[in-house]
Amino acid sequence: MHSTQVMLTSASKRVEMTMTVMTANVVMIDDGRVDEAVGSDGDESDNNDEEDYEDSDRFQMNEENLPRLKRNDPNVTVLAVNFTTSDIYAGDVDWEREGDCIGKNTHLKSLRIEKWGRIGGEEQAGANFEAFYRAVACNRSIRHLSMGNCLIRIGDMFTILSPFFEHNHNLRSFEVGRLCMDSRGTRLLVSALSRCSNTSLRTIKFDFVGLDNEGAANIVNALAKHNNLRKLSLELDNDGVEWCDALAQLLLNPNSNLEELDLTNNRFDNNGATALGNAFAKNNTLKKFSLVGDRSNTTITSTGWVAFSRCLANPNSSLEELNLSENDIGDDGAAAFAAALASNTKLKVLDLSSTRRSVSAAGWITFFNLSRNPNSALEKLVLTGNNIGDEGLASMLPALVSMSSLKYLYLDRNLFTAPGLVVFSNLLRHPSCILERFHLTNNGNIITNEGVIAFAHALANNTSLKTLQLGNLNPRWGNITARGLAALANVLCNKSSIDSIYSSNHTLQTICDSESSLPANLVSSLQLNRNNNKFESARWKILEHYFSDGVKNLQELLEMKLKVMPHAIAWIGRDGTGFPLLYNLVRSMPVLFDSNSEAKANGAGAKRKRICQKR
């Protein structure tokens, strides 16, 4: 019998975002996080450059809800302005007045401006927008500005907002989404960027359509002066090499402090991939890079990926997160990445999911054989949707064993079968395994009772895995029946004895998408494990499962040594869960709690003996 004393404390603080003032066009949000992120000196943490917005297109225009914004309420810090067809042509809308509420506001920290849908009457709508943007240009407190597509010419918009960019030194984040850019608009955007303080901007997100190669290069070149830029996301709808070269030069700038770069859905060719790889090899600040493939415009072949992968083998590279999902990596590209990973000691996250079958089963075997690295820093590996197969799974095992830092593994949709999963379950038995999350959904993988039972046995001594995501475990829809689920329930709570329950798995917390079809005892054990305190989970399981039948198993406590009994009593009665058992224990051993109980019992027995003798 084990006895453990645990002190639990709770000191969590919950910060809630609440919408307090709402209109169809205007939604004001009180958000305590913004005030906390901004210090008295006006500097904002780099981790709080962007703000979250609630979806506000469902609200209708209501001018009665604007007084807090008009009186410069210090609690109104986040503002979303959404224009819809009905709002644009409302006869009583005065955008000059609405805009002044923003322009003269000194507490507003985040402003998002959107236009929804296609609207006719460009001349009237454009005049309203111009009045609105002129007032916005007067604001000096906004730190995050996000603009969607608008009704006025792009160049006119940046011209009107020019004073905002020039004089608002608090601006930290600038986002422009899905705008059609012509050469004039590009030129004026470049002018606006040049007016910004070179120490203010931390985050930029641009999503442009119709941008030519020269314009894209000019925009990237304009970013070179912003030395404190930390996050850059560009979707420029252009496959020219000039802007790729400009981006490479930006990364090679010794004054650059860029840490995150997202080039998702851009059309790069082999030359662009090579230029970026060469720049990454020499850049020592960039930590996160994402180039999720554009399915309709992928032009990087294995040749380009081989050239790009060399940056991972360069010790000067600082990359820690790399997302290349949805790209045609190819067998040669996969082998090149594996060879680079074998010597890399900095990369923590790698996403090579959905390579569109460009990597064959043999290619994945080569990848795993080459990527073994005892000094790997990899913590998260995503290989979803790659048709790796059982042979690839078997070759993966020694590679993963060598990755002693790996905590998160995603292998959904890879055509694994029961025999392959049985072999792979040995990973969870390995003493170096520290996996906390393992995704292996039955969508694309054939998971049967044999596979689940193998994982259950492997989990018997595993103390790290919290999530084993197996997808839909409803017996009516899959290959896993009550027999497989019973094995999982037993490894989480083996009811044969107190010691067996105490030695059960108290770490695993999640095994599927929905628990509604799982047995009640399995759900109960998973929920108890979510306590995140293994000793308390063991205690609750012992009290709820082993002693759930009242006095049936009480004899095990009654035979305990008396010097251990006080500790057991304290352990049982720590909270309400153990009160019923404590009650039965007191009734079964009153001598422990009443010093006269034995004398009373002996006295009562002697009295009954005398009465019998008299009779």
Coordinates of C-alpha atoms in Angstrom, one line a residue, residues 40-505:
S40 CA 3.4 53.4 -19.4
D41 CA 6.2 54.1 -21.7
G42 CA 4.1 53.3 -24.7
D43 CA 6.2 50.2 -25.7
E44 CA 4.3 47.1 -26.4
S45 CA 5.5 43.5 -26.0
D46 CA 6.6 42.0 -29.3
N47 CA 4.3 39.0 -28.5
N48 CA 1.2 41.3 -28.5
D49 CA 1.6 43.1 -31.8
E50 CA -1.6 41.5 -33.2
E51 CA -5.1 41.5 -31.7
D52 CA -7.9 39.0 -32.1
Y53 CA -11.2 40.1 -33.6
E54 CA -14.6 38.6 -33.1
D55 CA -16.7 38.0 -36.2
S56 CA -18.8 41.2 -36.3
D57 CA -20.6 41.0 -39.6
R58 CA -23.8 39.9 -38.0
F59 CA -24.5 43.2 -36.2
Q60 CA -26.7 45.9 -37.7
M61 CA -26.0 49.6 -37.7
N62 CA -27.2 51.3 -34.5
E63 CA -25.9 54.8 -33.8
E64 CA -27.3 54.6 -30.2
N65 CA -24.4 52.3 -29.3
L66 CA -21.6 54.8 -30.2
P67 CA -21.5 57.1 -27.1
R68 CA -18.6 55.2 -25.5
L69 CA -16.5 55.6 -28.6
K70 CA -17.4 59.3 -28.9
R71 CA -16.5 60.1 -25.3
N72 CA -13.1 58.4 -25.7
D73 CA -13.8 55.6 -23.2
P74 CA -10.5 54.2 -22.1
N75 CA -12.0 50.7 -21.9
V76 CA -12.8 50.6 -25.6
T77 CA -9.5 49.6 -27.2
V78 CA -10.3 47.2 -30.1
L79 CA -12.6 48.4 -32.9
A80 CA -13.8 46.4 -35.9
V81 CA -15.5 48.4 -38.7
N82 CA -17.4 46.2 -41.2
F83 CA -19.1 47.7 -44.2
T84 CA -22.0 45.9 -45.8
T85 CA -24.3 46.9 -48.7
S86 CA -27.2 48.0 -46.5
D87 CA -24.9 50.1 -44.3
I88 CA -23.1 51.9 -47.2
Y89 CA -26.4 53.3 -48.6
A90 CA -28.2 54.0 -45.3
G91 CA -29.4 57.6 -45.8
D92 CA -28.5 58.8 -42.3
V93 CA -24.9 57.6 -42.2
D94 CA -22.4 60.4 -41.7
W95 CA -18.9 58.9 -42.1
E96 CA -17.2 62.1 -41.3
R97 CA -18.7 62.0 -37.8
E98 CA -18.2 58.2 -37.4
G99 CA -14.6 58.7 -38.5
D100 CA -14.0 61.5 -36.0
C101 CA -14.8 59.0 -33.2
I102 CA -11.7 57.1 -34.3
G103 CA -9.5 60.0 -35.4
K104 CA -9.8 61.8 -32.1
N105 CA -9.6 58.7 -29.9
T106 CA -6.6 58.3 -27.7
H107 CA -7.3 54.9 -26.2
L108 CA -7.9 52.9 -29.4
K109 CA -5.2 50.3 -29.9
S110 CA -6.5 48.1 -32.7
L111 CA -8.6 49.0 -35.8
R112 CA -9.8 46.6 -38.4
I113 CA -11.6 48.0 -41.5
E114 CA -13.4 45.6 -43.9
K115 CA -15.8 45.8 -46.8
W116 CA -18.0 42.8 -47.4
G117 CA -19.5 41.9 -50.8
R118 CA -19.7 43.7 -54.1
I119 CA -21.3 47.1 -54.0
G120 CA -22.5 49.4 -56.8
G121 CA -22.5 53.2 -56.9
E122 CA -18.7 53.5 -56.7
E123 CA -18.8 57.3 -56.7
Q124 CA -21.1 57.8 -53.7
A125 CA -19.4 54.9 -51.8
G126 CA -16.0 56.3 -52.6
A127 CA -16.8 59.7 -51.2
N128 CA -18.0 58.1 -47.9
F129 CA -14.9 56.1 -47.7
E130 CA -12.6 59.0 -48.3
A131 CA -14.3 60.9 -45.4
F132 CA -13.8 57.9 -43.2
Y133 CA -10.2 57.4 -44.0
R134 CA -9.4 61.1 -43.6
A135 CA -10.5 60.9 -40.0
V136 CA -8.6 57.7 -39.4
A137 CA -5.5 59.4 -40.7
C138 CA -5.7 61.7 -37.6
N139 CA -5.4 58.9 -35.1
R140 CA -2.1 58.5 -33.2
S141 CA -2.9 55.7 -30.7
I142 CA -3.5 52.8 -33.0
R143 CA -1.0 50.0 -32.8
H144 CA -2.6 47.4 -35.1
L145 CA -4.2 48.5 -38.4
S146 CA -5.9 45.9 -40.7
M147 CA -7.6 46.8 -43.9
G148 CA -9.6 44.6 -46.3
N149 CA -10.7 45.4 -49.8
C150 CA -12.3 48.8 -50.2
L151 CA -14.4 50.9 -52.6
I152 CA -11.9 53.7 -53.4
R153 CA -8.8 53.4 -55.5
I154 CA -6.0 51.7 -53.7
G155 CA -3.6 54.6 -54.3
D156 CA -6.1 57.1 -53.0
M157 CA -6.4 55.1 -49.8
F158 CA -2.7 55.1 -49.1
T159 CA -2.5 58.8 -50.0
I160 CA -5.3 59.8 -47.6
L161 CA -3.7 57.7 -44.8
S162 CA -0.2 59.1 -45.4
P163 CA -0.3 61.3 -42.3
F164 CA -1.2 58.3 -40.2
F165 CA 1.9 56.4 -41.3
E166 CA 4.1 59.4 -41.0
H167 CA 3.1 60.7 -37.6
N168 CA 1.7 57.6 -35.7
H169 CA 4.9 56.3 -34.0
N170 CA 2.8 53.8 -32.0
L171 CA 2.0 51.6 -35.1
R172 CA 3.3 48.1 -34.5
S173 CA 1.3 45.9 -36.9
F174 CA 0.0 46.7 -40.5
E175 CA -2.2 44.2 -42.4
V176 CA -3.7 44.6 -45.9
G177 CA -5.9 41.7 -47.1
R178 CA -6.8 40.6 -50.7
L179 CA -6.4 43.9 -52.6
C180 CA -6.0 44.3 -56.3
M181 CA -2.9 46.3 -56.8
D182 CA -1.9 48.4 -59.8
S183 CA 1.4 50.1 -60.4
R184 CA 0.1 53.4 -59.0
G185 CA -1.2 51.8 -55.8
T186 CA 2.1 49.9 -55.4
R187 CA 4.1 53.1 -55.7
L188 CA 2.0 54.9 -53.1
L189 CA 2.1 52.0 -50.7
V190 CA 5.9 52.0 -51.0
S191 CA 5.8 55.8 -50.2
A192 CA 3.6 55.1 -47.2
L193 CA 6.0 52.5 -45.9
S194 CA 8.9 54.9 -46.3
R195 CA 7.1 57.4 -44.1
C196 CA 6.7 55.0 -41.2
S197 CA 9.3 55.2 -38.4
N198 CA 11.9 52.6 -39.0
T199 CA 11.7 51.5 -35.4
S200 CA 7.9 51.1 -35.0
L201 CA 6.6 48.3 -37.2
R202 CA 7.0 44.7 -35.9
T203 CA 4.4 42.9 -38.0
I204 CA 3.4 43.2 -41.7
K205 CA 0.9 41.0 -43.6
F206 CA 0.2 41.8 -47.3
D207 CA -2.1 39.8 -49.6
F208 CA -2.2 41.4 -53.1
V209 CA -3.7 40.3 -56.4
G210 CA -2.5 41.4 -59.8
L211 CA 0.9 42.7 -58.6
D212 CA 3.6 42.7 -61.2
N213 CA 7.1 41.5 -60.6
E214 CA 8.6 45.0 -60.3
G215 CA 5.9 46.1 -57.9
A216 CA 6.5 43.1 -55.7
A217 CA 10.2 43.7 -55.6
N218 CA 9.7 47.4 -54.8
I219 CA 7.4 46.5 -51.8
V220 CA 10.0 44.1 -50.4
N221 CA 12.8 46.6 -50.9
A222 CA 10.8 49.2 -49.0
L223 CA 10.8 46.9 -46.0
A224 CA 14.6 46.9 -45.7
K225 CA 14.6 50.1 -43.6
H226 CA 12.3 48.6 -41.0
N227 CA 15.0 47.0 -38.9
N228 CA 12.7 46.0 -36.0
L229 CA 10.3 44.0 -38.2
R230 CA 9.8 40.6 -36.5
K231 CA 7.0 39.0 -38.5
L232 CA 6.4 39.2 -42.3
S233 CA 3.7 37.5 -44.3
L234 CA 3.5 38.1 -48.0
E235 CA 1.1 36.6 -50.6
L236 CA 1.9 38.6 -53.7
D237 CA 0.4 36.5 -56.5
N238 CA 3.6 36.7 -58.6
D239 CA 6.1 34.2 -59.8
G240 CA 8.9 36.5 -60.9
V241 CA 12.4 36.2 -59.7
E242 CA 13.1 39.8 -58.9
W243 CA 11.1 39.9 -55.7
C244 CA 12.6 36.6 -54.6
D245 CA 16.0 38.1 -55.0
A246 CA 14.8 41.3 -53.1
L247 CA 13.5 39.0 -50.3
A248 CA 16.9 37.2 -50.1
Q249 CA 18.7 40.5 -49.8
L250 CA 16.3 41.5 -47.0
L251 CA 17.2 38.3 -45.1
L252 CA 20.9 38.9 -45.7
N253 CA 20.7 42.5 -44.4
P254 CA 22.9 42.5 -41.2
N255 CA 20.5 44.9 -39.6
S256 CA 17.5 42.6 -40.1
N257 CA 15.7 41.3 -37.0
L258 CA 13.1 39.2 -38.9
E259 CA 12.1 36.1 -36.9
E260 CA 9.0 34.8 -38.8
L261 CA 8.4 34.6 -42.5
D262 CA 5.2 33.3 -44.2
L263 CA 5.2 32.9 -48.0
T264 CA 2.3 30.6 -48.2
N265 CA 0.6 30.3 -51.6
N266 CA 3.2 32.1 -53.5
R267 CA 4.4 30.8 -56.9
F268 CA 8.1 30.1 -56.5
D269 CA 10.3 28.3 -59.0
N270 CA 13.6 26.5 -58.4
N271 CA 15.6 29.7 -58.6
G272 CA 13.4 31.3 -55.9
A273 CA 13.8 28.2 -53.6
T274 CA 17.6 28.3 -54.1
A275 CA 17.8 32.0 -53.4
L276 CA 15.8 31.6 -50.2
G277 CA 17.8 28.5 -49.0
N278 CA 21.1 30.4 -49.5
A279 CA 19.8 33.4 -47.5
F280 CA 18.5 31.1 -44.7
A281 CA 21.9 29.5 -44.4
K282 CA 23.5 32.9 -43.6
N283 CA 20.6 34.5 -41.6
N284 CA 20.9 34.1 -37.9
T285 CA 17.6 35.7 -36.7
L286 CA 14.9 33.9 -38.7
K287 CA 13.3 31.2 -36.6
K288 CA 10.0 30.3 -38.3
F289 CA 9.4 29.8 -42.1
S290 CA 6.2 28.7 -43.8
L291 CA 5.8 27.9 -47.5
V292 CA 2.5 26.0 -47.8
G293 CA 2.2 25.0 -51.4
D294 CA -0.3 26.5 -53.9
R295 CA -1.9 23.5 -55.5
S296 CA -2.5 25.2 -58.8
N297 CA 0.8 27.0 -59.2
T298 CA 3.5 24.7 -57.8
T299 CA 6.7 25.1 -59.8
I300 CA 9.4 24.0 -57.4
T301 CA 10.7 20.5 -58.3
S302 CA 13.0 18.2 -56.4
T303 CA 16.0 20.1 -57.8
G304 CA 14.8 23.3 -56.0
W305 CA 14.0 21.4 -52.7
V306 CA 17.5 19.8 -52.7
A307 CA 19.1 23.2 -53.0
F308 CA 16.8 24.7 -50.4
S309 CA 17.4 21.9 -47.9
R310 CA 21.1 22.7 -47.6
C311 CA 20.3 25.6 -45.3
L312 CA 19.3 23.1 -42.6
A313 CA 22.7 21.5 -42.7
N314 CA 24.4 24.9 -42.2
P315 CA 25.3 25.6 -38.5
N316 CA 24.6 29.3 -39.1
S317 CA 20.9 28.8 -39.8
S318 CA 18.7 29.7 -36.9
L319 CA 15.5 28.1 -38.3
E320 CA 13.4 26.4 -35.5
E321 CA 10.1 25.9 -37.3
L322 CA 9.7 24.8 -41.0
N323 CA 6.3 24.2 -42.7
L324 CA 6.5 22.9 -46.3
S325 CA 3.2 21.1 -46.4
E326 CA 1.2 20.7 -49.7
N327 CA 4.4 20.7 -51.8
D328 CA 5.8 18.2 -54.3
I329 CA 9.0 17.4 -52.4
G330 CA 9.8 14.3 -54.4
D331 CA 12.0 11.4 -53.4
D332 CA 15.2 13.3 -54.1
G333 CA 14.0 16.3 -52.1
A334 CA 12.9 14.1 -49.2
A335 CA 16.3 12.4 -49.1
A336 CA 18.1 15.8 -49.2
F337 CA 16.0 17.0 -46.2
A338 CA 16.7 13.8 -44.3
A339 CA 20.4 14.2 -44.8
A340 CA 20.3 17.8 -43.6
L341 CA 18.2 16.8 -40.6
A342 CA 20.9 14.2 -39.6
S343 CA 23.2 17.0 -38.6
N344 CA 20.7 19.7 -37.6
T345 CA 20.6 20.6 -33.9
K346 CA 18.2 23.7 -34.0
L347 CA 15.0 22.7 -35.9
K348 CA 12.1 22.0 -33.4
V349 CA 9.1 21.8 -35.7
L350 CA 8.9 20.2 -39.2
D351 CA 5.7 19.9 -41.3
L352 CA 6.0 17.8 -44.5
S353 CA 2.3 16.8 -44.6
S354 CA 0.4 16.2 -47.8
T355 CA 3.2 16.0 -50.2
R356 CA 0.6 14.9 -52.8
R357 CA 2.2 11.4 -53.2
S358 CA 5.3 13.0 -54.7
V359 CA 7.3 10.9 -52.2
S360 CA 7.0 7.2 -52.7
A361 CA 6.9 4.5 -50.0
A362 CA 10.6 3.8 -50.9
G363 CA 11.3 7.5 -50.6
W364 CA 10.0 7.6 -47.1
I365 CA 12.0 4.6 -46.1
T366 CA 15.1 6.4 -47.3
F367 CA 14.0 9.5 -45.5
F368 CA 13.8 7.8 -42.2
N369 CA 17.0 5.8 -42.6
L370 CA 18.9 9.0 -43.3
S371 CA 17.3 11.3 -40.7
R372 CA 18.5 9.5 -37.6
N373 CA 20.1 12.1 -35.3
P374 CA 20.9 11.6 -31.6
N375 CA 21.4 15.4 -31.2
S376 CA 18.1 16.3 -32.9
A377 CA 16.2 19.2 -31.3
L378 CA 13.0 18.2 -33.1
E379 CA 9.9 18.4 -30.9
K380 CA 7.1 18.3 -33.4
L381 CA 6.9 16.2 -36.6
V382 CA 3.9 16.4 -38.9
L383 CA 3.7 13.8 -41.7
T384 CA -0.1 13.6 -42.2
G385 CA -1.5 12.4 -45.5
N386 CA 1.7 11.0 -47.1
N387 CA 0.8 7.3 -47.8
I388 CA 3.9 6.1 -45.9
G389 CA 2.6 2.6 -45.5
D390 CA 3.7 -0.2 -43.1
E391 CA 7.2 -0.6 -44.4
G392 CA 7.8 3.1 -44.0
L393 CA 6.4 2.9 -40.5
A394 CA 8.8 0.2 -39.6
S395 CA 11.8 2.2 -40.8
M396 CA 10.4 5.2 -39.0
L397 CA 10.7 3.6 -35.6
P398 CA 14.6 3.8 -35.1
A399 CA 14.6 7.3 -36.5
L400 CA 12.1 8.5 -34.0
V401 CA 13.8 6.7 -31.1
S402 CA 16.9 8.7 -32.0
M403 CA 14.9 12.0 -31.7
S404 CA 15.0 12.2 -27.9
S405 CA 13.2 15.6 -27.8
L406 CA 10.2 14.6 -29.9
K407 CA 6.9 15.3 -28.1
Y408 CA 4.3 15.7 -30.9
L409 CA 3.8 13.2 -33.8
Y410 CA 1.1 13.4 -36.5
L411 CA 0.7 10.4 -38.8
D412 CA -3.0 10.6 -39.9
R413 CA -4.0 9.3 -43.3
N414 CA -1.0 7.2 -44.1
L415 CA -2.4 3.8 -45.1
F416 CA -1.1 1.9 -42.0
T417 CA -2.6 -1.5 -41.2
A418 CA -2.8 -3.5 -38.0
P419 CA 0.5 -5.4 -38.4
G420 CA 2.4 -2.2 -39.0
L421 CA 0.8 -0.5 -36.0
V422 CA 1.6 -3.5 -33.7
V423 CA 5.3 -3.1 -34.5
F424 CA 5.2 0.7 -34.2
S425 CA 3.6 0.5 -30.8
N426 CA 7.0 -0.4 -29.5
L427 CA 7.9 3.2 -29.7
L428 CA 5.8 3.9 -26.6
R429 CA 7.7 1.2 -24.7
H430 CA 11.1 2.7 -25.4
P431 CA 12.7 4.4 -22.3
S432 CA 13.7 7.5 -24.4
C433 CA 10.2 8.1 -25.7
I434 CA 8.7 11.3 -24.3
L435 CA 5.8 11.7 -26.8
E436 CA 3.0 13.7 -25.3
R437 CA 0.7 13.8 -28.4
F438 CA 0.3 11.1 -31.1
H439 CA -2.2 11.5 -33.9
L440 CA -3.1 8.3 -35.8
T441 CA -6.8 8.7 -36.7
N442 CA -8.5 5.9 -38.5
N443 CA -9.2 8.2 -41.4
G444 CA -6.9 6.6 -44.0
N445 CA -5.3 4.2 -41.4
I446 CA -6.8 0.8 -40.7
I447 CA -6.9 0.6 -37.0
T448 CA -8.3 -2.7 -35.5
N449 CA -8.6 -4.4 -32.1
E450 CA -5.1 -5.8 -32.5
G451 CA -3.5 -2.4 -33.0
V452 CA -5.4 -0.9 -30.1
I453 CA -4.5 -3.8 -27.8
A454 CA -0.9 -3.4 -28.8
F455 CA -1.0 0.3 -27.9
A456 CA -2.7 -0.5 -24.7
H457 CA 0.0 -2.9 -23.6
A458 CA 2.7 -0.4 -24.7
L459 CA 1.0 2.3 -22.5
A460 CA 1.2 0.2 -19.3
N461 CA 4.5 1.7 -18.3
N462 CA 4.4 4.9 -20.4
T463 CA 4.3 8.1 -18.3
S464 CA 4.4 10.8 -21.0
L465 CA 1.7 10.3 -23.6
K466 CA -1.4 12.4 -22.9
T467 CA -3.1 12.2 -26.3
L468 CA -3.4 9.1 -28.5
Q469 CA -5.8 10.4 -31.2
L470 CA -7.4 7.4 -32.9
G471 CA -10.3 9.3 -34.5
N472 CA -13.8 7.8 -34.4
L473 CA -14.0 4.9 -31.9
N474 CA -17.7 4.2 -32.3
P475 CA -17.9 0.4 -32.6
R476 CA -20.7 0.7 -35.1
W477 CA -18.6 2.7 -37.6
G478 CA -15.1 1.3 -37.2
N479 CA -13.0 -1.8 -36.8
I480 CA -12.5 -1.4 -33.0
T481 CA -15.0 -3.3 -30.9
A482 CA -15.6 -3.6 -27.2
R483 CA -12.6 -5.9 -26.9
G484 CA -10.2 -3.2 -28.0
L485 CA -11.8 -0.6 -25.8
A486 CA -11.7 -2.9 -22.8
A487 CA -8.0 -3.2 -23.2
L488 CA -7.6 0.6 -23.1
A489 CA -9.9 0.8 -20.0
N490 CA -7.9 -1.9 -18.2
V491 CA -4.5 -0.2 -18.8
L492 CA -6.0 3.0 -17.3
C493 CA -7.5 1.2 -14.3
N494 CA -6.6 -2.4 -13.6
K495 CA -9.1 -3.2 -10.8
S496 CA -7.6 -6.5 -9.7
S497 CA -6.0 -5.0 -6.6
I498 CA -5.1 -1.7 -5.0
D499 CA -1.5 -2.0 -6.2
S500 CA -2.6 -2.7 -9.8
I501 CA -4.8 0.4 -9.8
Y502 CA -1.9 2.4 -8.4
S503 CA 0.4 1.1 -11.1
S504 CA -2.1 1.8 -13.9
N505 CA -1.6 4.5 -16.5

